[in-house]
Each structure stands twice: as structure tokens, then as C-alpha cells.
XYZ file of C-alpha atoms in Angstrom:
713
model
C 0.000 0.000 0.000
C 1.395 3.427 -0.950
C 0.309 6.992 -1.885
C 1.017 8.562 -5.249
C 2.162 12.201 -5.758
C -1.302 13.143 -6.742
C -2.568 11.796 -3.450
C -4.024 8.530 -4.751
C -3.804 5.503 -2.447
C -2.576 2.338 -4.164
C -3.160 -1.092 -2.519
C -1.366 -3.963 -4.199
C -2.642 -7.555 -3.837
C -5.749 -6.399 -2.143
C -7.146 -8.835 0.308
C -10.382 -9.318 2.110
C -9.072 -7.606 5.250
C -8.306 -4.480 3.211
C -12.000 -3.741 2.990
C -13.299 -0.808 5.113
C -13.562 3.027 5.295
C -10.662 5.198 4.277
C -10.335 8.984 5.265
C -8.612 11.344 2.837
C -7.537 14.817 4.134
C -6.189 17.696 2.009
C -4.498 20.772 3.567
C -2.382 23.580 2.174
C -1.991 25.639 5.324
C -4.600 28.082 4.336
C -7.771 27.660 5.999
C -9.287 24.515 7.345
C -8.238 21.153 5.881
C -10.588 19.195 3.616
C -11.487 15.626 4.459
C -13.474 12.875 2.682
C -14.298 9.312 3.707
C -14.116 6.515 1.114
C -15.548 3.040 1.644
C -13.599 0.097 0.115
C -15.492 -3.123 -0.593
C -13.361 -6.172 -1.562
C -15.058 -8.966 -3.617
C -12.973 -12.178 -3.406
C -12.901 -14.633 -6.359
C -12.321 -18.369 -5.672
C -8.822 -19.375 -4.728
C -6.978 -22.410 -3.343
C -4.145 -22.386 -0.910
C -2.408 -25.072 -3.060
C -2.919 -25.431 -6.790
C -1.216 -28.889 -7.279
C -0.999 -31.972 -5.096
C 0.357 -35.548 -5.463
C -1.546 -38.334 -3.717
C 0.011 -41.835 -3.445
C -2.002 -44.791 -2.139
C -1.870 -48.610 -2.276
C -4.385 -50.542 -4.289
C -7.648 -51.459 -2.498
C -7.151 -48.785 0.158
C -9.428 -45.781 0.615
C -8.315 -42.430 -0.789
C -9.813 -38.946 -0.288
C -9.143 -36.113 -2.769
C -9.842 -32.700 -1.155
C -10.357 -29.202 -2.651
C -10.773 -26.298 -0.110
C -11.888 -23.210 -2.041
C -11.988 -19.707 -0.520
C -13.999 -16.834 -1.929
C -17.267 -15.017 -2.075
C -20.345 -17.118 -1.729
C -22.035 -18.756 -3.444
C -19.202 -21.078 -4.542
C -19.542 -24.180 -6.781
C -16.959 -26.944 -7.250
C -16.821 -29.446 -10.146
C -14.499 -32.478 -10.573
C -12.722 -33.707 -13.716
C -10.278 -36.458 -14.674
C -7.774 -35.638 -17.358
C -9.752 -32.409 -17.941
C -12.887 -34.371 -18.792
C -15.969 -35.045 -16.731
C -15.627 -38.269 -14.774
C -17.126 -41.295 -16.562
C -20.435 -42.378 -15.142
C -19.301 -46.037 -15.153
C -16.729 -45.283 -12.454
C -18.603 -42.402 -10.821
C -20.769 -44.948 -9.005
C -17.680 -46.065 -7.087
C -16.881 -42.499 -5.979
C -18.381 -40.592 -3.058
C -18.663 -36.770 -3.210
C -19.020 -34.663 -0.026
C -19.165 -30.828 0.376
C -18.908 -28.627 3.449
C -19.564 -24.841 3.568
C -17.414 -22.889 6.027
C -16.932 -19.200 6.844
C -14.357 -18.539 4.141
C -15.610 -20.768 1.369
C -16.484 -24.363 0.397
C -14.642 -27.669 0.984
C -15.327 -30.466 -1.572
C -14.042 -34.055 -1.092
C -14.002 -36.906 -3.641
C -13.390 -40.284 -1.942
C -12.813 -43.771 -3.412
C -13.492 -46.515 -0.803
C -11.431 -49.193 -2.628
C -9.099 -47.655 -5.089
C -7.998 -49.619 -8.115
C -4.910 -49.366 -10.182
C -7.003 -48.093 -13.056
C -8.026 -45.108 -10.901
C -4.546 -43.649 -11.231
C -4.516 -40.348 -13.111
C -4.769 -36.525 -12.929
C -7.858 -35.259 -11.136
C -8.837 -31.539 -11.085
C -11.403 -29.556 -9.169
C -12.667 -26.174 -10.387
C -14.210 -23.594 -8.018
C -16.247 -20.661 -9.381
C -18.395 -17.739 -8.185
C -19.639 -14.469 -9.607
C -16.161 -12.958 -9.454
C -14.034 -15.647 -11.092
C -12.917 -19.267 -11.159
C -9.908 -21.220 -9.910
C -8.627 -24.811 -10.576
C -6.604 -27.266 -8.506
C -4.887 -30.415 -9.857
C -4.328 -33.634 -7.886
C -2.105 -36.441 -9.261
C -3.426 -39.783 -7.911
C -0.890 -42.623 -7.941
C -2.278 -46.074 -7.079
C 0.505 -48.522 -6.339
C 0.132 -52.310 -6.963
C 2.309 -55.371 -7.642
C 3.783 -55.282 -11.137
C 2.216 -57.042 -14.118
C 3.504 -60.357 -15.461
C 6.538 -60.284 -17.770
C 5.724 -60.815 -21.435
C 7.555 -61.686 -24.629
C 9.236 -64.891 -23.429
C 11.840 -65.731 -26.074
C 14.317 -68.631 -26.258
C 17.781 -67.431 -27.231
C 20.001 -70.512 -26.893
C 19.738 -74.170 -25.848
C 22.375 -76.836 -25.293
C 22.395 -80.191 -23.501
C 23.074 -78.608 -20.104
C 21.845 -74.978 -20.238
C 19.422 -72.600 -21.925
C 19.189 -68.795 -22.321
C 15.945 -66.850 -22.735
C 14.678 -63.262 -22.338
C 11.475 -61.349 -21.603
C 10.005 -57.848 -21.779
C 9.814 -55.673 -18.659
C 6.172 -55.278 -17.608
C 4.313 -52.327 -16.097
C 5.794 -51.570 -12.677
C 2.492 -51.041 -10.904
C 3.478 -47.418 -9.967
C 6.228 -48.844 -7.801
C 9.734 -49.547 -9.068
C 10.420 -53.203 -9.977
C 12.978 -54.599 -7.570
C 13.791 -57.816 -9.472
C 12.640 -60.924 -11.344
C 12.138 -64.493 -10.145
C 12.572 -67.441 -12.540
C 10.931 -70.752 -11.543
C 11.186 -74.044 -13.458
C 10.928 -77.840 -13.211
C 10.817 -80.877 -15.445
C 7.576 -81.207 -17.362
C 7.020 -84.853 -16.360
C 7.234 -84.103 -12.654
C 4.118 -83.686 -10.564
C 2.766 -80.172 -10.142
C 3.203 -80.281 -6.387
C 6.925 -81.065 -6.628
C 9.213 -78.194 -5.490
C 10.297 -75.709 -8.142
C 13.809 -74.536 -8.886
C 14.189 -70.753 -8.338
C 16.595 -68.139 -9.743
C 16.549 -64.395 -8.887
C 17.895 -61.602 -11.134
C 17.988 -57.821 -10.684
C 15.451 -55.416 -12.115
C 17.962 -54.191 -14.668
C 18.191 -57.639 -16.319
C 15.588 -59.080 -18.657
C 17.622 -62.114 -19.737
C 18.844 -65.184 -17.880
C 20.994 -68.271 -18.504
C 19.916 -71.388 -16.600
C 22.647 -73.996 -16.126
C 22.904 -77.438 -14.564
C 20.149 -78.965 -16.677
C 19.918 -82.575 -17.821
C 20.364 -83.591 -21.460
C 17.345 -84.644 -23.447
C 14.961 -83.340 -20.798
C 11.927 -81.092 -21.178
C 11.608 -78.165 -18.785
C 8.898 -75.605 -18.116
C 9.985 -72.017 -17.245
C 7.960 -69.124 -15.801
C 8.992 -65.603 -14.730
C 7.576 -63.345 -11.970
C 8.272 -59.632 -11.554
C 8.470 -58.102 -8.076
C 8.253 -54.658 -6.412
C 7.735 -53.277 -2.918
C 4.056 -54.235 -2.988
C 4.478 -57.883 -3.983
C 4.982 -60.399 -6.757
C 3.173 -60.560 -10.073
C 1.373 -63.539 -11.513
C 3.576 -65.910 -13.530
C 4.310 -65.261 -17.141
C 3.286 -67.586 -19.928
C 5.089 -70.929 -19.908
C 8.243 -71.411 -21.892
C 8.695 -75.127 -22.633
C 12.187 -76.129 -23.681
C 13.805 -79.520 -24.307
C 17.551 -79.649 -23.855
C 19.701 -81.350 -26.431
C 20.696 -84.976 -25.958
C 24.121 -86.395 -25.185
C 25.496 -89.787 -26.043
C 24.649 -92.430 -23.384
C 27.021 -92.396 -20.438
C 26.348 -95.957 -19.142
C 26.877 -99.322 -20.796
C 24.258 -102.085 -21.078
C 24.336 -104.632 -18.269
C 24.011 -108.396 -17.758
C 25.127 -109.351 -21.277
C 24.639 -113.077 -21.941
C 25.446 -115.175 -25.018
C 24.030 -118.613 -25.879
C 25.265 -120.696 -28.842
C 22.328 -121.941 -30.877
C 24.192 -123.849 -33.567
C 27.559 -124.123 -35.202
C 26.924 -120.831 -37.014
C 24.523 -118.869 -34.764
C 24.485 -117.350 -31.281
C 21.860 -115.447 -29.297
C 22.855 -112.320 -27.321
C 20.663 -110.875 -24.545
C 21.231 -107.852 -22.272
C 19.571 -105.354 -19.981
C 19.226 -101.645 -20.659
C 21.830 -99.353 -19.047
C 20.925 -97.588 -15.789
C 18.686 -94.588 -16.300
C 20.663 -91.466 -17.116
C 19.761 -87.932 -18.096
C 21.398 -88.130 -21.482
C 18.335 -88.714 -23.614
C 16.346 -91.596 -25.004
C 18.164 -94.661 -26.288
C 17.178 -95.383 -29.882
C 18.874 -98.771 -30.163
C 21.966 -100.866 -29.592
C 25.107 -101.856 -31.427
C 25.945 -105.539 -30.881
C 29.603 -106.143 -31.736
C 31.346 -109.455 -32.285
C 34.845 -110.480 -33.414
C 36.685 -113.739 -34.049
C 39.266 -114.269 -31.297
C 41.404 -116.432 -33.590
C 42.093 -113.404 -35.783
C 42.981 -109.773 -35.313
C 39.893 -108.574 -37.155
C 38.056 -105.569 -35.591
C 34.554 -105.740 -34.190
C 31.689 -106.154 -36.571
C 28.546 -104.401 -35.321
C 24.954 -105.339 -35.845
C 22.424 -102.547 -35.305
C 19.326 -103.418 -33.260
C 16.536 -100.840 -33.505
C 14.784 -100.450 -30.150
C 11.398 -99.908 -31.822
C 11.587 -103.418 -33.336
C 12.299 -105.191 -30.067
C 9.362 -106.960 -28.396
C 10.149 -105.817 -24.847
C 13.144 -108.180 -24.902
C 16.664 -106.957 -25.580
C 18.135 -109.713 -27.725
C 19.841 -110.250 -31.044
C 20.699 -113.256 -33.195
C 24.111 -113.303 -34.878
C 24.483 -115.824 -37.702
C 27.017 -116.836 -40.351
C 29.669 -117.580 -37.759
C 32.399 -120.198 -37.964
C 31.898 -123.663 -36.528
C 33.452 -124.387 -33.123
C 35.031 -120.889 -32.927
C 35.367 -118.481 -30.005
C 33.950 -114.975 -30.347
C 34.052 -111.860 -28.153
C 30.691 -110.099 -27.783
C 30.011 -106.516 -26.643
C 26.914 -104.266 -26.605
C 26.583 -100.469 -26.517
C 23.555 -98.166 -26.644
C 23.120 -95.189 -28.929
C 20.867 -92.165 -29.384
C 20.725 -89.176 -31.693
C 24.037 -87.853 -30.330
C 26.025 -91.039 -30.783
C 27.020 -94.303 -29.102
C 27.671 -94.776 -25.422
C 30.309 -96.894 -23.722
C 30.513 -100.598 -24.603
C 29.783 -103.382 -22.176
C 32.409 -105.826 -20.992
C 33.396 -108.511 -23.480
C 31.665 -111.873 -23.207
C 33.387 -114.914 -24.741
C 31.304 -117.608 -26.476
C 32.142 -120.576 -28.653
C 29.960 -121.778 -31.477
C 28.876 -125.415 -31.440
C 30.789 -128.171 -33.131
C 27.597 -129.749 -34.355
C 24.180 -128.308 -35.091
C 21.028 -129.595 -33.367
C 19.369 -132.363 -35.403
C 16.769 -131.567 -37.997
C 13.138 -132.562 -37.695
C 12.379 -136.270 -38.163
C 9.663 -137.451 -40.562
C 7.072 -139.229 -38.375
C 4.269 -141.615 -39.451
C 1.847 -144.164 -37.972
C 2.361 -147.765 -39.091
C 0.106 -149.858 -36.829
C -2.793 -149.522 -34.362
C -4.527 -151.694 -31.780
C -7.092 -151.121 -29.056
C -4.479 -149.937 -26.535
C -1.342 -149.080 -28.539
C -0.076 -147.228 -31.598
C 3.160 -147.977 -33.427
C 5.157 -145.085 -34.921
C 8.045 -144.995 -37.358
C 10.365 -142.155 -38.426
C 13.324 -141.293 -40.606
C 16.054 -138.597 -40.375
C 18.076 -137.254 -43.289
C 20.918 -135.504 -41.590
C 24.666 -135.621 -40.955
C 24.638 -134.227 -37.409
C 24.982 -136.824 -34.685
C 21.832 -137.707 -32.757
C 21.968 -138.537 -29.073
C 18.317 -139.538 -28.750
C 14.685 -138.671 -29.373
C 11.886 -137.194 -27.295
C 8.427 -138.508 -28.160
C 5.506 -136.350 -26.983
C 1.853 -137.313 -27.244
C -1.518 -136.450 -25.758
C -5.120 -137.468 -26.263
C -7.490 -135.232 -28.139
C -9.380 -134.362 -24.943
C -6.283 -134.168 -22.737
C -4.655 -130.988 -21.482
C -1.198 -132.334 -20.657
C 1.305 -134.153 -22.827
C 3.126 -137.355 -22.035
C 6.823 -137.563 -22.873
C 9.128 -140.541 -23.367
C 12.762 -140.847 -24.446
C 13.811 -143.102 -27.305
C 17.432 -144.182 -27.944
C 19.118 -142.767 -31.016
C 19.571 -146.133 -32.734
C 15.825 -146.773 -32.931
C 13.637 -145.611 -35.784
C 10.315 -146.877 -34.435
C 8.426 -147.055 -31.166
C 5.226 -148.571 -29.797
C 3.243 -146.348 -27.458
C 1.323 -148.595 -25.073
C -1.260 -148.214 -22.305
C -3.418 -145.956 -24.420
C -7.137 -145.609 -24.126
C -9.295 -147.686 -26.431
C -11.003 -145.869 -29.315
C -9.234 -142.573 -28.513
C -7.490 -140.142 -30.861
C -3.900 -139.158 -30.015
C -1.468 -136.538 -31.378
C 2.270 -137.269 -31.638
C 5.462 -135.240 -32.232
C 9.092 -136.404 -32.244
C 12.155 -134.253 -31.498
C 15.778 -135.321 -31.994
C 18.557 -133.934 -29.799
C 22.320 -134.026 -29.388
C 25.015 -132.140 -27.503
C 24.087 -128.959 -29.379
C 20.538 -129.150 -28.085
C 17.129 -130.117 -29.330
C 16.185 -129.723 -32.919
C 12.817 -128.645 -34.230
C 9.926 -131.065 -33.563
C 8.448 -133.105 -36.371
C 5.131 -132.350 -37.935
C 2.275 -133.529 -35.736
C 0.612 -136.813 -36.685
C -2.702 -138.083 -35.305
C -4.035 -141.618 -34.940
C -6.933 -143.291 -33.153
C -6.734 -146.591 -31.307
C -9.122 -149.292 -32.451
C -12.578 -149.567 -30.918
C -15.751 -147.529 -30.745
C -18.661 -146.579 -28.576
C -20.947 -149.260 -27.039
C -23.866 -150.488 -29.162
C -27.350 -150.779 -27.679
C -29.202 -154.130 -28.008
C -32.788 -154.784 -29.079
C -35.442 -154.585 -26.365
C -36.223 -158.280 -26.664
C -32.603 -159.172 -25.931
C -32.260 -156.639 -23.140
C -35.396 -157.095 -21.016
C -37.165 -159.955 -19.252
C -40.504 -158.591 -17.998
C -42.896 -159.849 -15.298
C -45.922 -158.227 -13.632
C -43.969 -156.530 -10.785
C -40.337 -156.564 -11.943
C -38.119 -156.410 -15.021
C -34.636 -157.899 -15.511
C -32.089 -155.875 -17.531
C -29.437 -158.023 -19.209
C -26.254 -155.956 -19.243
C -24.446 -158.630 -21.198
C -26.706 -157.962 -24.201
C -24.799 -154.728 -24.896
C -22.051 -154.803 -27.545
C -18.891 -153.102 -26.205
C -17.930 -151.735 -29.652
C -14.435 -153.120 -29.345
C -13.597 -151.261 -26.115
C -14.504 -152.792 -22.746
C -17.507 -151.139 -21.152
C -16.498 -149.337 -17.977
C -19.897 -148.866 -16.317
C -23.628 -148.494 -16.939
C -26.272 -145.968 -15.857
C -29.923 -147.000 -15.530
C -32.988 -144.782 -14.998
C -36.667 -145.650 -15.358
C -40.112 -144.101 -14.771
C -43.795 -144.779 -15.374
C -44.895 -143.590 -18.792
C -46.880 -140.605 -17.525
C -44.326 -139.504 -14.925
C -41.912 -136.689 -15.745
C -39.072 -137.381 -13.331
C -36.746 -140.336 -13.777
C -35.999 -142.825 -11.019
C -32.257 -143.499 -10.745
C -31.503 -147.177 -10.342
C -27.737 -146.618 -10.319
C -25.188 -144.378 -12.021
C -22.215 -146.744 -11.725
C -23.075 -150.347 -12.508
C -20.133 -152.614 -13.222
C -20.417 -154.786 -16.357
C -19.498 -157.838 -14.264
C -22.904 -157.612 -12.581
C -24.442 -159.135 -15.734
C -28.088 -158.325 -14.812
C -30.012 -155.657 -12.938
C -33.540 -156.171 -11.547
C -36.065 -153.332 -11.540
C -38.421 -154.288 -8.729
C -41.645 -152.963 -7.171
C -43.208 -152.210 -10.545
C -46.960 -151.760 -10.960
C -48.730 -154.581 -12.843
C -50.114 -153.793 -16.285
C -48.278 -150.474 -16.528
C -46.172 -148.914 -19.256
C -42.641 -147.795 -18.277
C -39.744 -145.896 -19.899
C -36.189 -147.204 -19.443
C -33.120 -145.002 -20.068
C -29.687 -146.661 -20.182
C -26.200 -145.321 -20.827
C -23.076 -147.417 -21.415
C -19.595 -145.868 -21.128
C -16.228 -146.991 -22.444
C -12.978 -145.200 -23.317
C -14.154 -144.430 -26.831
C -17.473 -142.783 -26.047
C -20.844 -143.150 -24.335
C -24.089 -144.483 -25.784
C -27.610 -143.785 -24.527
C -30.668 -145.833 -25.391
C -34.309 -145.453 -24.334
C -36.864 -148.273 -24.260
C -40.613 -148.472 -23.549
C -41.989 -151.617 -21.932
C -45.167 -152.746 -20.126
C -45.407 -155.036 -17.136
C -47.824 -157.975 -17.304
C -51.134 -157.927 -15.511
C -51.591 -159.955 -12.348
C -53.145 -162.695 -14.460
C -50.112 -162.727 -16.733
C -51.766 -161.013 -19.671
C -50.182 -158.227 -21.702
C -51.557 -154.695 -21.807
C -52.714 -152.984 -25.001
C -49.991 -151.146 -26.914
C -49.799 -147.386 -26.652
C -49.166 -146.883 -30.312
C -52.792 -146.286 -31.429
C -53.908 -143.972 -28.637
C -50.678 -142.136 -28.430
C -50.436 -141.730 -32.184
C -54.004 -140.407 -32.353
C -53.469 -137.964 -29.514
C -50.098 -137.007 -30.905
C -51.573 -136.468 -34.353
C -54.396 -134.319 -32.946
C -51.937 -132.396 -30.827
C -49.635 -131.843 -33.797
C -52.562 -130.601 -35.858
C -53.524 -128.123 -33.148
C -49.916 -126.943 -32.926
C -50.092 -125.884 -36.574
C -51.110 -122.176 -36.625
C -52.635 -122.604 -40.067
C -55.172 -125.014 -38.540
C -55.485 -123.762 -34.988
C -56.191 -120.085 -35.789
C -59.125 -120.748 -38.211
C -60.702 -123.147 -35.686
C -60.573 -120.566 -32.931
C -61.955 -117.875 -35.234
C -64.827 -120.152 -36.310
C -65.728 -120.885 -32.682
C -65.744 -117.171 -31.853
C -67.971 -116.404 -34.873
C -70.441 -119.156 -33.918
C -70.667 -117.889 -30.352
C -71.274 -114.316 -31.527
C -73.975 -115.404 -33.986
C -75.682 -117.490 -31.307
C -75.773 -114.563 -28.893
C -77.134 -112.224 -31.564
C -79.858 -114.683 -32.573
C -80.860 -115.179 -28.935
C -81.144 -111.451 -28.368
C -83.262 -111.030 -31.523
C -85.572 -113.872 -30.504
C -86.071 -112.381 -27.038
C -86.931 -108.989 -28.519
C -89.385 -110.511 -30.987
C -90.931 -112.538 -28.170
C -91.566 -109.382 -26.200
C -93.130 -107.681 -29.231
C -95.427 -110.664 -29.835
C -96.457 -110.824 -26.180
C -97.442 -107.173 -26.209
C -99.519 -107.629 -29.339
C -101.276 -110.654 -27.909
C -102.097 -108.867 -24.714
C -103.781 -106.105 -26.656
C -105.845 -108.686 -28.520
C -106.788 -110.567 -25.345
C -108.080 -107.467 -23.626
C -111.285 -107.537 -25.686
C -111.932 -111.284 -25.791
C -111.590 -112.289 -22.161
C -114.564 -111.993 -19.836
C -116.390 -113.571 -16.996
C -115.161 -114.744 -13.684
C -112.223 -117.138 -13.612
C -112.723 -120.751 -12.582
C -110.617 -123.911 -12.281
C -109.197 -125.471 -15.494
C -108.063 -129.074 -16.003
C -104.686 -129.367 -17.744
C -105.823 -132.695 -19.183
C -108.427 -130.915 -21.224
C -105.832 -128.785 -23.011
C -104.305 -130.795 -25.790
C -103.533 -131.202 -29.424
C -105.981 -132.778 -31.846
C -104.823 -135.575 -34.080
C -105.089 -134.447 -37.663
C -106.602 -137.745 -38.792
C -109.853 -136.848 -37.084
C -110.097 -133.316 -35.738
C -113.350 -133.994 -33.901
C -112.221 -137.117 -32.048
C -111.294 -136.364 -28.427
C -109.617 -139.739 -27.957
C -106.852 -138.755 -30.336
C -106.110 -135.542 -28.510
C -102.485 -135.181 -27.324
C -102.444 -133.531 -23.874
C -100.166 -130.647 -22.933
C -98.858 -130.515 -19.394
C -97.880 -127.394 -17.512
C -96.826 -128.447 -14.004
C -97.117 -126.143 -11.055
C -96.494 -126.787 -7.388
C -98.606 -129.727 -6.194
C -99.815 -130.175 -9.791
C -102.694 -127.717 -9.344
C -103.204 -124.085 -10.156
C -105.996 -121.568 -10.227
C -106.429 -119.938 -13.590
C -108.715 -116.998 -14.379
C -110.333 -116.270 -17.630
C -108.696 -117.888 -20.633
C -108.859 -116.606 -24.158
C -107.303 -117.357 -27.450
C -105.927 -114.564 -29.509
C -107.940 -113.981 -32.625
C -104.732 -113.622 -34.585
C -103.177 -117.001 -33.914
C -100.514 -116.603 -36.526
C -98.816 -113.945 -34.373
C -99.659 -114.929 -30.791
C -99.483 -118.725 -30.665
C -100.477 -118.524 -26.997
C -103.453 -118.774 -24.734
C -104.024 -115.943 -22.328
C -105.306 -116.313 -18.783
C -105.987 -113.655 -16.182
C -105.915 -114.216 -12.452
C -108.159 -111.310 -11.555
C -105.327 -109.561 -9.793
C -103.789 -107.793 -12.758
C -101.542 -110.725 -13.776
C -101.543 -112.474 -17.152
C -99.963 -115.827 -18.090
C -98.972 -117.023 -21.568
C -99.581 -120.690 -22.324
C -97.866 -121.561 -25.634
C -99.692 -123.718 -28.216
C -98.047 -126.544 -30.050
C -98.071 -126.157 -33.836
C -99.756 -128.572 -36.156
C -97.695 -131.380 -37.706
C -99.112 -130.914 -41.242
C -99.309 -128.170 -43.797
C -102.768 -126.642 -43.325
C -103.117 -127.437 -39.620
C -101.361 -124.436 -38.309
C -103.998 -123.464 -35.725
C -103.652 -123.929 -32.028
C -104.786 -127.034 -30.246
C -108.243 -126.917 -28.839
C -108.817 -126.328 -25.199
C -111.274 -129.035 -24.370
C -113.847 -128.440 -21.768
C -117.082 -130.038 -20.768
C -119.103 -127.078 -22.073
C -117.819 -127.385 -25.621
C -117.803 -131.098 -26.443
C -119.601 -130.514 -29.758
C -117.459 -127.571 -30.996
C -116.234 -128.148 -34.537
C -112.494 -128.170 -35.221
C -110.901 -126.912 -38.427
C -107.586 -125.525 -39.695
C -108.478 -121.976 -38.649
C -109.972 -122.752 -35.282
C -110.460 -119.763 -33.007
C -111.003 -120.496 -29.380
C -113.456 -118.451 -27.331
C -113.322 -117.517 -23.702
C -114.838 -120.026 -21.344
C -115.294 -120.855 -17.736
C -113.906 -124.023 -16.274
C -114.406 -125.632 -12.926
C -111.252 -127.559 -12.292
C -107.671 -127.995 -13.435
C -105.919 -131.349 -13.022
C -102.423 -132.349 -13.918
C -102.180 -135.667 -15.702
């Protein structure tokens, strides 16, 4: 504040407290001084004590952004982010509060759980009638860094690999380093991981100490003061292979002939050099200085057995054998030498075997051998067709035939012959088959087998033919003809028993007999039907006629082509019968109604007793003769009844009945019998004492009458 030469008062940076009354006096020494009062009013525009602020907060914490504006009321405050109104999608997560105080307005924007995406430049603008002012707040939300990206393999060898990555976003907090984790891909997920740490300045790493031919999985984490990031994408790397470092074990060599040996071995101990693709089997003649000759054995062609056959060798010569594995990088160390000597002689060749003779219990075989190798002996193997195990016998070398004894009768056998010498067994001969003589038992005729009485039957076991092979045992079952279940006599009857008696049989009864005979060749069953004699010693009728008739009828009914039409015809007949019966009943009712209407006018008088003997049918030879009348009887309890007025319907062709009334509202129909001849179709006359002289003709109409009595004849 200062005064100018002209007396003006200048106030720089006027403030609210500068407002008030100011007194200005002017004096020049002449006369009284002049004075004037001036009032100063100060209008304050919005202003902030601090125009820029930096706010740092950790992710998921609460943050409050505050703007305290001073100035003349009324004041308004609006919020922006990056100089744009705040997006409504995130505005729902924000809370806005305002508080009016004596010098202005305080506005607060709070975020209860701040996210990393909330980081940015916020601004609040205060305004009133005298101006506007803005304040900026830089919000920094700190979080763990993002995952490294851009995993790239730079170099791979059998023991180490080198790869790089791209530095990720730091999460508003400086990255302090990187963590590399890895393990073998075939290991379980819960196995511990190998860990390597590198500084934040490095984005490349070389991992050493790896195994050859092994697949690894690598991941990278970034880290800052707030924590560790999620792992990066996997980097899967397979190290290069190395030649095997261990030799095969347990090498064994077996001479097979004078020119061939078999070599077997076990795989080398497991190493981390890669997968073995095969083996080199080396051999050299110890009688010469020749180098090893190697035979390659592909592992994919081996049938889970490590072995190799080496042929074209020299007879009775010693060889040194060695084995070494190989993979894509080369061969590994060789095994220790194994010495083997080829045979002096080869195993014999297969004999030619044939059958020359057979009997019930033996088979004779003969063979020939076309070969120069010495033969020490033969091994003869044989088994029956139904047998599971083979029998074996040794035959001296000088023999060219053999008889195999103690065989089963009527049984087929299979034979093979193998020659052997010091070099071992040769290949077996082709299999030959032969059957011993004999067959299954043969059943006898019933007449030869059975001796039958009224209460027992004798079975002659000796009547069976053994078929060339002795019968071992019999089985006998029997039952009455109409019984379903068999009665077991015995299931193991020795042939020496000769006869078997079936006792306690019913006289005059048909029986079924079931027998089975067993020998070494086979079993035979036979079934017989027989009938016991009656008590008087007579035979019973054969079952052939009745059984054949019943069987024939039963077989006919079993044929659908016959059975179905019969059933359909029966159903149709039943339906037609029912329909006809219903129609007849309905017509009967209609006729009864018509007759009742006709009787209502013809009946009269008071009912009296009527004799049933007087109601009959006239013989057509003489209609007027009562002696030829044929009575009709209608019995009632105690052979008497009381009938009321009787009348005959005038229309006899429809009614065919006599009507009677009991005086109590009941009517009874008494049917007439029809005439036996053509024109005599009228009803029979009702004869009474009052009408002895009434003429009778073919159209007789009976009138109502009174009767005194009714007797049943």
C-alpha cells in the first residue's frame, strides 16, 4: 500500500481484510483542511491455498481427494479427470461430499477401494460471480507389477538354456527384481520348483545345470515393494541330448548252432542323457585280429526283450561279444566282453514221423532222419485229443520206431518227435494223429435186453455190444410212462454184474427205461418203452394207437394254419348265437305285447278252475275225435293251479299262446303246439265239458270259457 504524488492511495494484492472506510484529508496551510471518507469493498474470487498436489495410495485402500476453495459465496466446485468429466461407469464407485465454512467451500471426492485403473490426474474447479480457480491432484495407485511378457528362447544346449522377456508395467512402484521358476515337465505339479533371482535391470537369464534330453517348463515373476506378479506364460524347452554315459548290463550269449548265437542284455541304468534309440551288438573272431563287426538293433523293433541273433559264424570258434547303446548324439560306452564258442555240431533236424500200426491200446510209430549231425536220442511227446497235458518218453538214437502202449481204447492221439544231441534239441516233427481201435458201445434190441414180469423187469447188461472197447460202467434210470421225473436205479453199474432187476413195478403199466453205457471211446444212450404184465399174466394194449391219435391231434392243433381258423370259427359261432338269442327275445316281447292287446277284448267272466288234461292237441286224422287228442302238461307246485279267464288270440298266426288272467292284474302265456301238417297251423283246442260238440278246423279260433277244475295228468 502506498500513496502517489497526486494523493491517490494504491493497494497492491488487495485482500479481504483491506476492505473498510478510508479517510482522505487535504491541507495547504490556508484555511481549514478538507477531508473525505471513502468506503472500500473487496469482492474475493475463488482461490486455493495449493494449486497442485500428489496423492500416493496402495491398491484397495481408501483415498480422499480434497479441494478447499476460498472466496465469495455462493461457490460451486466441479471435478474432472484428465480435464474431462468423470465417466459415469466409475462415478458410481466415488463418493462426493461438500462442506460450507466461513471462508468458502470444501469439496471431497473419496474412493473406498481404489484400483490401479483409478490412477490419473484429477482436477477440481471452483467458481463464483467474481471468477474461477482450478486445482490439480495427481493420484498414484501402487500395486504389484504385471507379469513379464515376450518370453523368447535365445540358446539351448544339452546342459543350459538362455531366454529373455520384456519388462512389464511396474504397478506405480519400481520393480525390484525378477524371479525365474522351473521344473521338469514330467514331474508332478506339487513337486518343489527350482528358483533363480535376477535384478530389475536384467531381462535375460541363462539357466545352467540342466539334464540332457529333458523337457523343462519355465515361468517368470516380476516383483516390487508391494508384492509379486502372476507368472508369465510358460516357456517349454527340451535340452539337447548327449550320447549315453552308461553301458548295457548283464550281457549273456548262448550258442544256438555251429553258425549262430543269441545275445541278450539289460538296458543301461537310467541317465539324463536322452532316449536310447537302439543298440550296437559287436562281435569279433578271437582267432584273428579282425576288428569288431557291429549289428544294429533298432529299439522300436524289439518286443520288450533286448536280444539279437548273430548268424554266419564259424563252426566251433570263439567270439568276443560286446553291446553299446546309442541315441541321436552317438554311441555310449561298450559293455564288458563276453566270450562264447559256437557249437561243433548243429542240433538235429526234424524227423519225418508216421503211424504204421494200431490196436485197441497201442499205436506204433516210425520215423526217418536225413541228416549228418549226430543224434543222441529222441523225445516222443503225445496227448489225447481231450487231454490238457502231454506225455513224454525218451527213445534211444539207434531206434527208428516205437510202440506207445497203455493208451485208451477208441481214442485219438497226437504225436510229435524231437531229436537232440550235444548242441541241443532240434525242431519237432510235424504232428501226426491216430486213433486206437474200438468204438462206442452199441445198444441191443429190447427183446434181448429185457425180461418182464408183472412186478419186476430184468435188464441183461451182457446184451450190450462193447464196440471193441470194454464197457467201464452203466447208468440206468426208469419211470412210469406218464411220470416226468426219472428214477435213478444206479449211475455206476459194473459190467461184471451181468443183470439188474427193476423191482416194485406196478402190474399192467407202461414204463420208460433209459440206459447209458460208457467206455474209453465214447458213451451211448438208449431209451426203451416196456409194459409189465397184468396180475393174471396177460399183456396190456400197446400205446401206439392212442398215443399216435393224440399225438396227431396235438400236432394238428400246434399248426397255426389249422389252430387259428378253428378258434376264429368258434368265436364267430358264439357271436352269432348270442345275436340270434337277443333277436328272438326282442321278438318274443313284441309278440307278447300284441297278444295282450288282442286278449283285452276277448276275455270276460269270472275265472274258474281249469283241467290241464283238457288242453291238448288234436290228431289231424280226425279233428273232432277227443280220444286222439295229445295232452299238454304245464306243471305247477302240487300239480294244481288256479287260472282266471282264458282266451285265445284272434290272430293265432302272431300270438301262438293262450291268455289267462288271475283277476289280480296278472296275465300268463300258455304256448300252443303247432300242427304237424301243412294246413293245420292253428292252435290245439282247449277241451272243456261245455264245448264237447265244438267243430275243429284248420283256422280254429277259441273263445273264452269258464272251467271248474284244473288237473295235472
